[in-house]
Coordinates of C-alpha atoms and ligand atoms in Angstrom, one line a residue:
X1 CA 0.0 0.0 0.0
X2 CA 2.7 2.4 0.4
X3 CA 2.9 4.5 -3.1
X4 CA 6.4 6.2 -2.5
X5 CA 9.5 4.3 -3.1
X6 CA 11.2 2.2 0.0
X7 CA 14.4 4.1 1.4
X8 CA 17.1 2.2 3.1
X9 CA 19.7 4.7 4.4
X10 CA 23.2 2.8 6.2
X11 CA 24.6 4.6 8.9
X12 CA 28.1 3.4 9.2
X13 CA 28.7 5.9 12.4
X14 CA 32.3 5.4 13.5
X15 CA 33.0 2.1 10.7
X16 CA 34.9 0.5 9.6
X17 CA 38.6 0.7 10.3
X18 CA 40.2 0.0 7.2
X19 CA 39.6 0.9 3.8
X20 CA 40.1 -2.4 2.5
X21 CA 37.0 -3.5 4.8
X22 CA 34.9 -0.4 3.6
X23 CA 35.4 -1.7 0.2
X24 CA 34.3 -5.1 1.0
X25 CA 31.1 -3.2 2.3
X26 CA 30.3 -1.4 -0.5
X27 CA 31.3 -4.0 -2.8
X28 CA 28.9 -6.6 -1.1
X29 CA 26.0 -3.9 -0.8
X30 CA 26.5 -2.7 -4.5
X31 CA 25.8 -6.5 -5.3
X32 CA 22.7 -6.6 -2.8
X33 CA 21.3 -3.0 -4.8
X34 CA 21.5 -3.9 -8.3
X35 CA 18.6 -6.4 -8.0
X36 CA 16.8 -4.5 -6.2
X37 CA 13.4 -2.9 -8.0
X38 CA 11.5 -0.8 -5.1
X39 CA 13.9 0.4 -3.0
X40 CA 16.4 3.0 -2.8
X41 CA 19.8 2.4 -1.0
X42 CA 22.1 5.2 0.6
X43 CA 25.5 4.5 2.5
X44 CA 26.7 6.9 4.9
X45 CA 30.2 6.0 6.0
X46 CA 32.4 8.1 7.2
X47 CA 33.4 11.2 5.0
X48 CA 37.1 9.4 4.5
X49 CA 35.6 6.4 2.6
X50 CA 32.8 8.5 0.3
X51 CA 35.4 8.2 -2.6
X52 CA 35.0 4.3 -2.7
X53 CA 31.4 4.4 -2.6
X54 CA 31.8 7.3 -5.5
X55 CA 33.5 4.6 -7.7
X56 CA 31.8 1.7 -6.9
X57 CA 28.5 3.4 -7.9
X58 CA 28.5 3.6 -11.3
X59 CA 26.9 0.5 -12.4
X60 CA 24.6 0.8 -9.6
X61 CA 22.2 3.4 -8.0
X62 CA 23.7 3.0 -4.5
X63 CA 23.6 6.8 -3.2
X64 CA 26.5 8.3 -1.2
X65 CA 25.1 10.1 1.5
X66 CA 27.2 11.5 4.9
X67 CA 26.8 11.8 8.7
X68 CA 27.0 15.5 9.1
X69 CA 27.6 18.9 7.4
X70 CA 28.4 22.1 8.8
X71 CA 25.9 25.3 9.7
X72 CA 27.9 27.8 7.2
X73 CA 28.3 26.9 3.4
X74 CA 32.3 27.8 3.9
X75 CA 34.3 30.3 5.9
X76 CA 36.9 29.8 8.8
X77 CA 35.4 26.6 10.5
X78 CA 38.6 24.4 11.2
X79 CA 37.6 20.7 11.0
X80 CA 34.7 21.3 9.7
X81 CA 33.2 20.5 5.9
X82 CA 30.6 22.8 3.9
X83 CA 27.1 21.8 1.8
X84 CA 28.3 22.6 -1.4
X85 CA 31.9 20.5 -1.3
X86 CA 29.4 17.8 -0.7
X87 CA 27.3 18.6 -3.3
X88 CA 30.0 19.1 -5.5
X89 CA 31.8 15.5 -5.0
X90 CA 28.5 13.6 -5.2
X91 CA 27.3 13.7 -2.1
X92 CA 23.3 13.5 -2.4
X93 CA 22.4 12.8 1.8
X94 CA 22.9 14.1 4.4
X95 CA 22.2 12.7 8.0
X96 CA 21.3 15.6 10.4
X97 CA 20.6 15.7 13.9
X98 CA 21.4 12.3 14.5
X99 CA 20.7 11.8 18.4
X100 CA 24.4 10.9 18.8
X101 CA 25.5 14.1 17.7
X102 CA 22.4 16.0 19.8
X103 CA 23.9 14.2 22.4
X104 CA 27.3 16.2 22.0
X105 CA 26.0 19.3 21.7
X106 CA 24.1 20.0 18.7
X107 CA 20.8 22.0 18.9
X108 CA 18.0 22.2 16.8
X109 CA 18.4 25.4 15.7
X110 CA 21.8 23.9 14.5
X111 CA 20.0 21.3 12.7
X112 CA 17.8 23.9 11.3
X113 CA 20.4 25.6 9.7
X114 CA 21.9 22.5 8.5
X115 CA 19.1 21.2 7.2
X116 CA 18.8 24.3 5.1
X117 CA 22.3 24.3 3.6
X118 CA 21.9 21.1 2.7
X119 CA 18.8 21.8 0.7
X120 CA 19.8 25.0 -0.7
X121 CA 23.0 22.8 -1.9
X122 CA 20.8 20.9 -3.6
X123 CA 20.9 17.4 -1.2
X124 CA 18.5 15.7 0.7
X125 CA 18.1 16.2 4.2
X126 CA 17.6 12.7 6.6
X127 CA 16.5 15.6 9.6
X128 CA 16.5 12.6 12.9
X129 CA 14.2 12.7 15.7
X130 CA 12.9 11.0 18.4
X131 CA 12.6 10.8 22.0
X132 CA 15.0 9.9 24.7
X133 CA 12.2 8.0 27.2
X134 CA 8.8 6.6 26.2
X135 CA 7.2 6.8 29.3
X136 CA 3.1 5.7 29.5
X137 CA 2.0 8.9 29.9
X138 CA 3.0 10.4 26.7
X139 CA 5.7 13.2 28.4
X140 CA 7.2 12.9 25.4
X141 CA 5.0 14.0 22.4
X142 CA 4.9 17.5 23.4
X143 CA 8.6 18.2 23.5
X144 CA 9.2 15.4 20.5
X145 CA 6.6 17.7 18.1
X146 CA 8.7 21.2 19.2
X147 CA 11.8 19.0 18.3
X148 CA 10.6 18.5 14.9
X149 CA 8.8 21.7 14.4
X150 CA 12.3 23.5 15.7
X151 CA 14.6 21.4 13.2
X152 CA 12.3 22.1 10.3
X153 CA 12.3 25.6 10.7
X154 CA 14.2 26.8 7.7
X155 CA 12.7 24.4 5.4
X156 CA 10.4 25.6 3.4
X157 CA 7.4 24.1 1.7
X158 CA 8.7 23.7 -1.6
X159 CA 11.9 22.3 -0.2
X160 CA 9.7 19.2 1.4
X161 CA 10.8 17.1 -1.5
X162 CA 14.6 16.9 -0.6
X163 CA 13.0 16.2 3.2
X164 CA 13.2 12.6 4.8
X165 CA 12.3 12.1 8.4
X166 CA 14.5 9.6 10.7
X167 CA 12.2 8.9 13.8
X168 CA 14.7 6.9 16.3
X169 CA 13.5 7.0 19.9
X170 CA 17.4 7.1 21.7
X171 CA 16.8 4.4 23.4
X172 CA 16.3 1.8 20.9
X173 CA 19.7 2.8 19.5
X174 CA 22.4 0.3 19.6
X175 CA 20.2 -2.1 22.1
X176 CA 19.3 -5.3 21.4
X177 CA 15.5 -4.7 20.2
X178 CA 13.7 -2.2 18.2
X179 CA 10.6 -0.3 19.0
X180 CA 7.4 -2.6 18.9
X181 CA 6.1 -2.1 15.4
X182 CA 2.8 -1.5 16.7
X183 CA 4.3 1.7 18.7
X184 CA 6.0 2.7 15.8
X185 CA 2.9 3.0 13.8
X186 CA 1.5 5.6 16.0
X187 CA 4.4 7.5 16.4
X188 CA 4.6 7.5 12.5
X189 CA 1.1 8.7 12.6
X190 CA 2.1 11.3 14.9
X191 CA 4.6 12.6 13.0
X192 CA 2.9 12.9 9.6
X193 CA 0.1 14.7 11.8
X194 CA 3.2 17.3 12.9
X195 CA 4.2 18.2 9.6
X196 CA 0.8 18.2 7.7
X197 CA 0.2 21.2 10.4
X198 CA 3.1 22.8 9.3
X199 CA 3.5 22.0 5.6
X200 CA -0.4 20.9 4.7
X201 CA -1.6 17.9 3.7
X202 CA -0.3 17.3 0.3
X203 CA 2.8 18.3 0.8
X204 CA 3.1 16.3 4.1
X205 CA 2.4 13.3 2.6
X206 CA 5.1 13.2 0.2
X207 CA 7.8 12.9 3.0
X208 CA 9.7 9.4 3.4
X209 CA 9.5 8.6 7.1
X210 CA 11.9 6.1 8.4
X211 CA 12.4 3.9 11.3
X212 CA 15.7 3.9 13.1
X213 CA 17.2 1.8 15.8
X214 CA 18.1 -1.6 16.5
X215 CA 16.3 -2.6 12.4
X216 CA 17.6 -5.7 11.3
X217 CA 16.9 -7.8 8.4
X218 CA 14.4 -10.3 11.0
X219 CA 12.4 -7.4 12.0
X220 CA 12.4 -4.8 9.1
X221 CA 9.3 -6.1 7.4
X222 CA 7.6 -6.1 10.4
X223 CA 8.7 -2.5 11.4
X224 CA 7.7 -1.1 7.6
X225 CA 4.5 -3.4 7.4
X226 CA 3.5 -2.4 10.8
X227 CA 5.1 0.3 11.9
X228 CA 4.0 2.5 8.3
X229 CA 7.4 3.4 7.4
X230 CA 8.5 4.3 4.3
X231 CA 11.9 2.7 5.0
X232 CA 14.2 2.6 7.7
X233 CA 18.0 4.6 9.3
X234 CA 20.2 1.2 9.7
X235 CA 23.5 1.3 12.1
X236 CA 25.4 -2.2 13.3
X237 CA 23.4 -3.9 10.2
X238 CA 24.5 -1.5 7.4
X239 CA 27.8 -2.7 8.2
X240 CA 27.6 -6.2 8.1
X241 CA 27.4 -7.2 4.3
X242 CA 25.3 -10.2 4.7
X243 CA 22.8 -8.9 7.1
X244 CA 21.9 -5.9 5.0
X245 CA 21.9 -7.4 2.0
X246 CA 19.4 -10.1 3.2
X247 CA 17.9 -6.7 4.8
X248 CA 17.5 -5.0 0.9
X249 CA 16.0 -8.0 -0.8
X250 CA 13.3 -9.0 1.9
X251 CA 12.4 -4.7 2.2
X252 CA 12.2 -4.8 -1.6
X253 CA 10.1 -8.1 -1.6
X254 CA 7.1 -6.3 0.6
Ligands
LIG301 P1 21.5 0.6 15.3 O1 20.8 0.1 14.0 O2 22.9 0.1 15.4 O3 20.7 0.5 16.5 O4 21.7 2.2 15.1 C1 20.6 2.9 14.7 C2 21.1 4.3 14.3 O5 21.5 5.1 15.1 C3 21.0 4.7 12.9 O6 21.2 6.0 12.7

């Protein structure tokens, strides 16, 4: 039932050491791709290894996408990389807000500004939210809806479609289960109710929600079926060949 193409994004975070195993990675996942007919596949490794996925992709669609970009376009930043060397090396995501990098620091008017560099660069934004506790009563809806409302500020309506929304609740990052797929479901249905008020309808509808946290190829049909996704933000299993490419072809087969 859902009309809008499956996204897979991998989120290699901190992985892996080497770039001989990076290009094992790719290679594996390039293999995984080209069969695929419903789904489209980003990597996100670290900004060192973007090259290999860059010459690897030819023969396939596999997207290069990164972890982070900086608030100004270019200027005296040490360290730090702008939107539009991205753009301009083939870049095409970019994972903002991730709850990892919240965690250090970043804000959501941070986010906000990123997003919007990204977008004006001409890339798509993966803008992540989510909660840090899901306690019974709901505490967290309030402050999750100024979250998103906050890191979309600067994105206007006819930017929505470079927009994709990561929803990972914190703690089903890095644990050993993901969110119940029936819980997921209503939080996907809150979200889209959150950005239909501030975008409309139409518009709303058009933006890829994904899942994040703990996905593996066992529960992602569950989680999309379920949970209403339109794909899902994958760590540990982006970078394990096997996994994910099992991950691609039972995604693509829903
Ligand atoms: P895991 O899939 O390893 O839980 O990580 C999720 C994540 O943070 C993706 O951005």
């Amino acid at each position: 039932m859902p009309s809008k193409r499956k996204l897979i994004v991998g989120n290699w975070k901190v992985n892996p050491d080497s770039a001989a195993e990076a290009k094992r990675i790719i290679k594996e996942t390039k293999k995984a791709v080209a069969s695929l007919k419903r789904t489209d596949v980003v990597a996100c490794p670290p900004y060192v290894y973007s090259n290999l996925v860059l010459s690897a992709k030819s023969k396939t669609p596999l997207e290069l996408g990164v972890q982070n970009v900086w608030t100004e376009p270019r200027g005296s930043f040490t360290g730090e990389i702008g939107a539009p060397m991205l753009r301009d090396i083939g870049v095409s995501w970019v994972i903002i807000g991730h709850s990892e990098r919240r965690a250090m620091g970043e804000t959501d008017e941070q986010v906000a500004k990123k997003s919007f560099e990204v977008i004006e660069a001409g890339m798509n934004a993966i803008v992540c939210v989510g909660e840090k506790v899901h306690d019974a009563q709901g505490a967290y809806l309030d402050p999750l809806k100024e979250q998103i409302r906050n890191s979309l500020s600067k994105i206007s309506k006819k930017s929505v479609k470079q927009l994709v929304i990561a929803y990972e609740p914190v703690w089903a990052i890095g644990a050993k289960d993901a969110m119940d797929p029936a819980v997921v479901q209503e939080m996907t249905i809150f979200i889209k109710k959150v950005l239909s008020d501030i975008y409309g309808q139409d518009e709303a509808s058009s933006v890829r929600i994904l899942y994040g946290g703990s996905a593996n190829f066992r529960n992602a049909p569950e989680i999309i079926t379920k949970g209403g996704v339109d794909g899902l933000l994958v760590g540990r299993e982006s970078v394990n060949p096997s996994g994910f490419a099992e991950m691609l072809k039972v995604v693509d087969a829903l």
